[in-house]
Short mmCIF file of C-alpha atoms in Angstrom, two decimals:
data_model
loop_
_atom_site.label_atom_id
_atom_site.label_comp_id
_atom_site.label_asym_id
_atom_site.label_seq_id
_atom_site.Cartn_x
_atom_site.Cartn_y
_atom_site.Cartn_z
CA MET A 1 1.80 68.81 -70.99
CA ALA A 2 4.15 70.76 -68.72
CA ALA A 3 1.21 71.80 -66.59
CA VAL A 4 0.28 68.16 -66.14
CA MET A 5 3.82 67.29 -65.20
CA ASP A 6 4.48 70.02 -62.66
CA THR A 7 1.11 70.12 -60.88
CA GLU A 8 -0.24 67.58 -58.37
CA ILE A 9 -3.52 66.14 -59.69
CA ASP A 10 -5.78 63.28 -58.74
CA PRO A 11 -5.50 60.07 -60.82
CA GLU A 12 -9.06 60.25 -62.20
CA SER A 13 -8.63 63.77 -63.61
CA LEU A 14 -5.22 62.86 -65.00
CA ALA A 15 -6.63 59.80 -66.78
CA LEU A 16 -9.42 61.93 -68.27
CA ILE A 17 -6.95 64.55 -69.52
CA ILE A 18 -4.75 61.92 -71.14
CA GLU A 19 -7.74 60.23 -72.82
CA ILE A 20 -8.96 63.57 -74.29
CA GLN A 21 -5.48 64.30 -75.63
CA LEU A 22 -5.29 60.85 -77.22
CA GLN A 23 -8.64 61.40 -78.96
CA ASP A 24 -7.50 64.76 -80.30
CA LEU A 25 -4.28 63.23 -81.59
CA ARG A 26 -6.13 60.36 -83.31
CA CYS A 27 -8.33 62.87 -85.12
CA MET A 28 -5.26 64.71 -86.34
CA VAL A 29 -3.71 61.65 -87.99
CA LYS A 30 -6.85 60.71 -89.94
CA GLY A 31 -6.20 61.58 -93.57
CA LYS A 32 -5.51 60.11 -97.02
CA HIS A 33 -1.90 59.91 -98.03
CA THR A 34 0.70 57.46 -99.18
CA ILE A 35 1.83 54.99 -96.52
CA GLY A 36 5.12 56.14 -95.04
CA HIS A 37 4.88 59.58 -96.64
CA GLY A 38 2.49 61.44 -94.33
CA PRO A 39 2.76 65.16 -93.71
CA ASP A 40 5.00 66.45 -90.95
CA SER A 41 2.03 67.44 -88.79
CA GLU A 42 0.77 63.85 -88.71
CA VAL A 43 4.24 62.52 -87.94
CA ALA A 44 4.49 64.98 -85.04
CA ALA A 45 1.04 63.93 -83.84
CA GLN A 46 2.05 60.28 -83.92
CA ILE A 47 5.16 61.02 -81.85
CA MET A 48 3.07 63.05 -79.45
CA GLU A 49 0.58 60.20 -79.14
CA ALA A 50 3.40 57.81 -78.24
CA GLU A 51 4.64 60.19 -75.55
CA VAL A 52 1.17 60.57 -74.08
CA LYS A 53 0.80 56.78 -73.92
CA ASN A 54 4.19 56.52 -72.22
CA LEU A 55 3.05 59.20 -69.81
CA SER A 56 -0.09 57.22 -69.02
CA SER A 57 1.96 54.07 -68.41
CA PHE A 58 4.39 56.00 -66.22
CA TYR A 59 1.68 57.33 -63.92
CA ALA A 60 -0.04 53.94 -63.76
CA ASP A 61 3.24 52.23 -62.78
CA ARG A 62 4.02 54.93 -60.25
CA SER A 63 0.58 54.62 -58.67
CA MET A 64 1.00 50.86 -58.42
CA SER A 65 4.49 51.08 -56.89
CA ARG A 66 3.32 53.63 -54.32
CA SER A 67 0.38 51.44 -53.42
CA ILE A 68 2.67 48.45 -52.89
CA ALA A 69 5.13 50.46 -50.81
CA HIS A 70 2.33 51.92 -48.73
CA ALA A 71 0.86 48.48 -48.15
CA LEU A 72 4.25 47.10 -47.08
CA VAL A 73 4.68 49.91 -44.56
CA THR A 74 1.15 50.02 -43.13
CA ASP A 75 0.61 46.24 -43.16
CA ALA A 76 4.05 45.31 -41.84
CA ASP A 77 2.68 44.23 -38.45
CA ALA A 78 -0.06 42.12 -40.04
CA ILE A 79 2.43 40.53 -42.42
CA SER A 80 4.82 39.77 -39.57
CA ALA A 81 2.01 38.18 -37.53
CA HIS A 82 0.97 36.08 -40.52
CA VAL A 83 4.56 34.95 -41.10
CA LEU A 84 4.83 34.06 -37.42
CA GLN A 85 1.69 31.95 -37.66
CA GLU A 86 3.05 30.16 -40.72
CA LYS A 87 6.31 29.50 -38.90
CA GLN A 88 4.44 28.06 -35.92
CA ALA A 89 2.38 25.83 -38.19
CA ALA A 90 5.50 24.68 -40.02
CA ASP A 91 7.27 23.90 -36.74
CA ASP A 92 4.26 21.96 -35.52
CA ARG A 93 4.18 20.00 -38.77
CA ALA A 94 7.89 19.24 -38.54
CA PHE A 95 7.44 17.99 -34.99
CA ALA A 96 4.52 15.80 -36.06
CA LEU A 97 6.58 14.34 -38.93
CA ARG A 98 9.41 13.53 -36.55
CA GLU A 99 6.97 11.70 -34.29
CA ASN A 100 5.42 9.85 -37.26
CA PRO A 101 8.11 7.90 -39.16
CA GLN A 102 5.65 7.02 -41.90
CA GLY A 103 5.35 10.67 -42.90
CA ALA A 104 9.11 11.12 -43.23
CA ARG A 105 8.86 11.33 -46.99
CA ARG A 106 6.91 14.58 -46.64
CA GLN A 107 9.44 16.16 -44.31
CA PRO A 108 11.32 18.17 -47.03
CA THR A 109 8.16 20.17 -47.73
CA ALA A 110 7.85 21.09 -44.07
CA ILE A 111 11.52 21.97 -43.87
CA ALA A 112 11.23 24.19 -46.94
CA SER A 113 8.21 25.95 -45.43
CA SER A 114 10.03 26.43 -42.14
CA SER A 115 13.13 27.78 -43.89
CA ALA A 116 11.05 30.30 -45.80
CA SER A 117 9.43 31.53 -42.61
CA HIS A 118 12.84 32.25 -41.06
CA GLY A 119 13.13 35.25 -43.41
CA LYS A 120 10.85 37.30 -41.15
CA VAL A 121 13.65 39.49 -39.82
CA ALA A 122 14.97 40.16 -43.31
CA GLU A 123 11.48 41.08 -44.52
CA VAL A 124 11.04 43.55 -41.67
CA LYS A 125 14.33 45.23 -42.52
CA ILE A 126 13.38 45.42 -46.18
CA ASN A 127 10.10 47.06 -45.20
CA GLN A 128 12.02 49.67 -43.23
CA LYS A 129 14.29 50.36 -46.17
CA LEU A 130 11.33 50.66 -48.52
CA ALA A 131 9.77 53.16 -46.15
CA ALA A 132 12.98 55.21 -46.20
CA LEU A 133 13.14 55.02 -50.00
CA THR A 134 9.46 55.92 -50.60
CA VAL A 135 9.17 58.66 -53.20
CA ASP A 136 7.92 62.02 -51.92
CA GLU A 137 4.53 62.90 -53.39
CA LYS A 138 5.67 66.46 -54.10
CA LYS A 139 8.66 65.38 -56.19
CA ILE A 140 7.01 65.09 -59.60
CA PRO A 141 9.39 64.96 -62.59
CA SER A 142 9.47 67.87 -64.97
CA ALA A 143 8.50 67.62 -68.62
CA ALA A 144 12.13 67.59 -69.76
CA GLU A 145 13.08 64.80 -67.36
CA LEU A 146 10.06 62.71 -68.27
CA SER A 147 10.57 63.15 -72.01
CA ILE A 148 14.12 61.81 -71.65
CA THR A 149 12.87 58.86 -69.60
CA THR A 150 9.99 58.00 -71.93
CA ALA A 151 12.16 58.29 -75.02
CA ASP A 152 14.01 55.15 -73.94
CA PRO A 153 12.01 53.12 -71.40
CA SER A 154 14.69 50.46 -71.23
CA SER A 155 17.22 53.00 -69.93
CA ALA A 156 14.93 53.87 -67.03
CA SER A 157 14.49 50.25 -66.02
CA LYS A 158 18.24 49.71 -66.25
CA GLU A 159 18.87 52.73 -64.05
CA LYS A 160 16.40 51.51 -61.41
CA SER A 161 17.89 48.05 -61.31
CA ALA A 162 21.51 49.27 -61.37
CA LEU A 163 23.75 48.44 -58.43
CA ARG A 164 25.44 51.02 -56.26
CA HIS A 165 29.19 51.14 -55.68
CA CYS A 166 30.31 51.34 -52.04
CA VAL A 167 33.17 53.83 -51.71
CA ALA A 168 34.48 52.13 -48.55
CA CYS A 169 34.74 48.45 -49.50
CA THR A 170 34.46 49.02 -53.30
CA SER A 171 31.72 46.37 -53.60
CA ASP A 172 28.54 46.64 -55.67
CA VAL A 173 25.33 46.33 -53.66
CA ALA A 174 21.63 46.76 -54.33
CA SER A 175 20.14 50.19 -53.76
CA THR A 176 17.96 48.85 -50.93
CA ASP A 177 21.13 47.71 -49.10
CA SER A 178 23.01 50.98 -49.46
CA VAL A 179 22.98 54.60 -48.28
CA ARG A 180 23.55 57.60 -50.53
CA CYS A 181 25.13 60.48 -48.65
CA PRO A 182 24.45 64.18 -49.36
CA CYS A 183 27.75 64.26 -51.25
CA SER A 184 26.42 61.52 -53.63
CA HIS A 185 28.75 58.83 -52.28
CA ASP A 186 27.24 55.40 -51.58
CA TYR A 187 27.91 53.09 -48.62
CA CYS A 188 26.77 49.53 -48.09
CA GLY A 189 24.97 48.56 -44.90
CA ASP A 190 28.04 46.97 -43.25
CA CYS A 191 30.30 49.95 -43.99
CA ILE A 192 27.81 52.55 -42.78
CA THR A 193 27.41 50.56 -39.56
CA SER A 194 31.20 50.46 -39.12
CA LEU A 195 31.42 54.21 -39.77
CA PHE A 196 28.65 54.78 -37.25
CA SER A 197 30.37 52.65 -34.58
CA ALA A 198 33.70 54.43 -35.12
CA ALA A 199 32.02 57.82 -34.68
CA ILE A 200 30.46 56.71 -31.40
CA ASN A 201 33.83 55.62 -29.97
CA ASP A 202 35.83 58.59 -31.27
CA GLU A 203 34.57 62.13 -30.64
CA SER A 204 36.74 63.50 -33.48
CA LEU A 205 34.71 61.42 -35.94
CA PHE A 206 31.34 62.49 -34.54
CA PRO A 207 28.89 63.01 -36.13
CA PRO A 208 29.33 60.47 -38.96
CA ARG A 209 30.16 62.37 -42.12
CA CYS A 210 31.39 61.98 -45.66
CA CYS A 211 33.29 64.68 -47.53
CA LYS A 212 32.99 66.80 -44.35
CA GLU A 213 29.18 66.74 -44.64
CA PRO A 214 27.18 65.11 -41.80
CA ILE A 215 25.17 62.06 -42.82
CA PRO A 216 21.52 62.42 -41.67
CA LEU A 217 20.47 59.83 -39.11
CA ASP A 218 17.32 58.92 -41.05
CA LEU A 219 19.46 57.57 -43.90
CA TYR A 220 21.26 54.85 -41.93
CA LYS A 221 18.71 54.23 -39.15
CA PRO A 222 17.28 51.09 -40.93
CA PHE A 223 20.74 49.50 -40.83
CA LEU A 224 21.36 50.01 -37.09
CA SER A 225 20.26 48.02 -34.09
CA THR A 226 18.27 49.49 -31.23
CA THR A 227 21.32 49.28 -28.95
CA LEU A 228 23.47 51.28 -31.36
CA LEU A 229 20.77 53.91 -31.78
CA GLY A 230 20.49 54.32 -28.01
CA THR A 231 24.28 54.63 -27.69
CA TYR A 232 24.27 57.21 -30.48
CA GLU A 233 21.72 59.41 -28.69
CA ALA A 234 23.72 59.19 -25.44
CA LYS A 235 26.99 60.10 -27.19
CA LYS A 236 25.26 62.94 -29.02
CA LEU A 237 24.37 64.50 -25.66
CA GLU A 238 27.84 63.85 -24.24
CA TYR A 239 29.81 65.22 -27.20
CA GLY A 240 27.50 68.23 -27.43
CA THR A 241 28.19 69.30 -23.83
CA LEU A 242 30.94 71.93 -23.59
CA ASP A 243 32.02 71.51 -19.94
CA LYS A 244 31.74 67.74 -19.51
CA THR A 245 31.65 66.15 -16.07
CA TYR A 246 32.38 62.47 -15.46
CA CYS A 247 31.93 60.50 -12.28
CA HIS A 248 35.03 60.89 -10.10
CA VAL A 249 34.92 57.19 -9.14
CA ARG A 250 37.57 55.57 -11.34
CA THR A 251 35.70 52.31 -11.68
CA CYS A 252 32.66 54.20 -12.94
CA SER A 253 33.72 57.32 -14.92
CA THR A 254 30.20 57.67 -16.34
CA PHE A 255 29.25 60.90 -18.09
CA VAL A 256 26.84 63.00 -16.03
CA PRO A 257 24.24 64.82 -18.18
CA PRO A 258 23.68 68.54 -17.44
CA ALA A 259 20.18 67.72 -16.15
CA PHE A 260 21.79 65.98 -13.16
CA VAL A 261 24.01 68.95 -12.21
CA LYS A 262 22.82 71.35 -9.50
CA ASP A 263 24.83 74.02 -7.65
CA ASP A 264 28.10 72.81 -9.21
CA VAL A 265 27.48 69.26 -7.91
CA ALA A 266 26.93 66.43 -10.42
CA THR A 267 25.10 63.27 -9.35
CA CYS A 268 26.16 60.14 -11.22
CA VAL A 269 23.20 58.39 -12.83
CA LYS A 270 24.91 55.03 -12.44
CA CYS A 271 26.41 54.93 -8.93
CA GLN A 272 24.83 58.08 -7.41
CA SER A 273 28.24 59.49 -6.42
CA LYS A 274 28.64 63.27 -6.06
CA THR A 275 31.23 65.01 -8.25
CA CYS A 276 32.35 68.64 -8.21
CA THR A 277 31.90 70.20 -11.64
CA MET A 278 34.83 72.60 -11.13
CA CYS A 279 37.70 70.36 -10.02
CA LYS A 280 36.05 67.14 -11.36
CA GLY A 281 36.85 65.45 -8.06
CA GLU A 282 34.76 64.40 -5.11
CA THR A 283 32.39 67.09 -3.93
CA HIS A 284 33.46 69.20 -0.90
CA THR A 285 31.65 70.99 1.88
CA ASP A 286 33.90 74.07 1.64
CA ASP A 287 34.85 76.17 -1.37
CA CYS A 288 36.39 74.31 -4.27
CA PRO A 289 40.16 74.91 -4.58
CA ALA A 290 39.74 75.05 -8.33
CA ASP A 291 37.32 77.98 -8.06
CA THR A 292 39.89 80.71 -8.73
CA LEU A 293 37.35 83.53 -8.78
CA THR A 294 36.14 82.76 -5.26
CA ALA A 295 39.72 82.29 -4.03
CA ASP A 296 40.78 85.69 -5.43
CA PHE A 297 37.75 87.39 -3.89
CA LEU A 298 38.44 85.83 -0.48
CA GLN A 299 42.04 87.02 -0.70
CA ILE A 300 40.86 90.59 -1.30
CA ALA A 301 38.38 90.27 1.60
CA THR A 302 41.15 89.07 3.92
CA GLU A 303 43.41 91.97 2.94
CA ASN A 304 40.61 94.48 3.62
CA GLY A 305 39.37 92.84 6.80
CA TRP A 306 36.00 91.84 5.38
CA GLN A 307 34.06 89.12 7.10
CA ARG A 308 31.88 86.48 5.53
CA CYS A 309 28.47 85.29 6.66
CA TYR A 310 27.65 81.75 5.65
CA SER A 311 23.93 82.51 5.73
CA SER A 312 21.89 84.99 3.79
CA CYS A 313 21.52 88.54 5.12
CA ARG A 314 17.94 87.74 6.15
CA CYS A 315 19.02 85.04 8.61
CA ASN A 316 19.68 87.69 11.29
CA ALA A 317 23.09 86.21 12.05
CA GLN A 318 25.17 88.58 14.22
CA PHE A 319 28.94 88.31 14.54
CA CYS A 320 31.94 90.45 15.23
CA TYR A 321 33.16 92.07 12.03
CA VAL A 322 36.77 91.99 13.29
CA CYS A 323 37.26 88.40 14.45
CA GLY A 324 34.13 86.76 13.05
CA LEU A 325 32.96 85.32 16.39
CA LYS A 326 29.41 85.63 17.70
CA TRP A 327 28.45 89.20 18.45
CA LYS A 328 29.49 90.49 21.91
CA GLN A 329 31.26 87.20 22.69
CA CYS A 330 34.78 88.57 22.06
CA SER A 331 37.06 91.23 23.50
CA CYS A 332 37.35 93.28 20.31
CA THR A 333 36.65 97.01 20.53
CA GLN A 334 33.35 98.08 19.07
CA TRP A 335 34.97 100.32 16.50
CA ASP A 336 38.29 101.27 14.96
CA GLU A 337 39.20 104.89 15.60
CA ASN A 338 40.60 105.43 12.13
CA ARG A 339 37.49 104.00 10.49
CA LEU A 340 35.31 106.14 12.78
CA VAL A 341 37.13 109.30 11.68
CA ALA A 342 36.84 108.27 8.02
CA ARG A 343 33.11 107.65 8.49
CA VAL A 344 32.67 111.09 10.09
CA ASP A 345 34.45 112.76 7.18
CA ASN A 346 32.27 110.87 4.72
CA ILE A 347 29.05 111.96 6.45
CA MET A 348 30.22 115.56 6.81
CA GLY A 349 30.89 115.72 3.09
CA ARG A 350 27.23 114.91 2.41
CA GLU A 351 25.83 117.42 4.89
CA GLN A 352 24.67 120.78 3.55
CA GLY A 353 27.49 123.24 3.95
CA GLY A 354 29.82 120.61 5.29
CA ARG A 355 32.48 121.08 2.63
CA ASN A 356 32.44 124.89 2.58
CA ALA A 357 31.90 125.48 6.32
CA THR A 358 34.40 127.30 8.52
CA ASP A 359 36.80 125.39 10.72
CA ALA A 360 34.73 126.00 13.82
CA ALA A 361 31.52 124.90 12.08
CA ARG A 362 33.22 121.81 10.71
CA ASP A 363 34.55 120.87 14.16
CA ALA A 364 31.10 121.24 15.67
CA LEU A 365 29.53 119.20 12.88
CA ALA A 366 32.22 116.50 13.27
CA ALA A 367 31.65 116.27 17.01
CA ARG A 368 27.88 115.98 16.53
CA THR A 369 28.25 113.33 13.84
CA ARG A 370 30.76 111.34 15.89
CA GLN A 371 28.51 111.37 18.93
CA ASN A 372 25.54 110.24 16.80
CA LEU A 373 27.54 107.28 15.50
CA ILE A 374 28.53 106.27 19.01
CA GLU A 375 24.99 106.40 20.34
CA ASN A 376 23.19 104.93 17.31
CA HIS A 377 25.72 102.48 15.84
CA GLU A 378 23.24 99.64 16.48
CA CYS A 379 20.22 101.60 15.26
CA GLU A 380 17.65 99.44 13.49
CA ASP A 381 15.03 102.19 13.04
CA HIS A 382 15.70 103.03 9.42
CA ARG A 383 13.21 103.70 6.67
CA TRP A 384 12.88 105.67 3.47
CA ARG A 385 10.29 108.43 3.24
CA SER A 386 9.44 111.08 0.66
CA ARG A 387 10.01 114.78 1.29
CA ASN A 388 9.12 117.69 -0.98
CA VAL A 389 11.98 120.17 -0.91
CA ALA A 390 10.22 122.82 -2.98
CA VAL A 391 7.06 123.26 -5.00
CA TRP A 392 8.98 123.32 -8.27
CA ALA A 393 11.33 120.48 -7.37
CA MET A 394 10.69 116.75 -7.53
CA GLY A 395 10.25 114.88 -4.28
CA ARG A 396 13.46 113.36 -2.95
CA PHE A 397 13.84 110.39 -0.65
CA THR A 398 15.69 110.54 2.66
CA LEU A 399 16.88 107.74 4.95
CA THR A 400 15.99 108.24 8.60
CA LEU A 401 18.49 106.75 11.07
CA GLY A 402 17.94 107.41 14.73
CA GLY A 403 16.33 110.76 14.07
CA SER A 404 18.98 111.89 11.59
CA GLU A 405 18.14 112.26 7.93
CA TRP A 406 20.56 111.35 5.17
CA MET A 407 19.98 112.34 1.54
#
């Protein structure tokens, strides 16, 4: 029996298995004995037969309930259209009765029919709740659970029809009008909607939760309107963004999703205003004052005399490195003597024998290097090429500048 309980099987095979077991059990109880004083084996067989019959009834009821639930879900549109047609017919009949005073005595029937048709919205919501409460096909009860249920069928029906207690308003509501949270607490539809609305308006309460456990959206979706669901999705994106940016226009203050942020500039989806994502104010053409990293770097550049090109290095922009004006449009000297000497010392240190050369050799090398810098300071003929120093050594690359080679 446990194998039947815990394994998914088609209804036809299950019915055949149950019928064979019933036949076997009937054969076991056939015997001559005093009424009410049968052997223990027959008593056990009779009890087993009752359990098998209960099992058969259970699966038949479950199949029927699943069929009804499936029909309600799949045929919801057809049912709604049929109800709408009935409502239209009832309204037409009511109008005809109002135009015909002689048929006034039949008006209550039309009114009753029209009143019944006004339950369309409620029926649609019930269909959604039934879809959410549909039993999973894989969740088949175990033998122990089913034996407890079949031992007292009335207890199972009582449990199914029992009301649920809302922990918020302390009222008892039907299971189809309530939500059971992962922590096993129940909420009625009105209370779960209130909890949902409070979470939308207060980030500290988002997402909706009970006993510090988030409540899955699928549980309370049937109780919420389309507007609330849309607001929930928008707030979910907003509260999930770490560095939030809102429109700087005070009369707008709309949250700008990350998809509408480019190069630290956020474009409002409502009024199309531009907002700086760093200072959260109106966007600027220059550097943002709130960008401390850029401000610190510019301070270091100013202290060291560095200049800044507002275009990329490939734009071929030429300017004076001292004053920043267009190249050869100022009166600045072409070089600083101290920097020229430092550059000569740097190059001499890389030359072969430059560090260990005699004073006379170093002076000659310094003069040659200084003269090369003066003549070729604007040299653009530079390229890397490979040179084999020795057969046993790997090829090294040298940079050729104006005829001079630098390792």
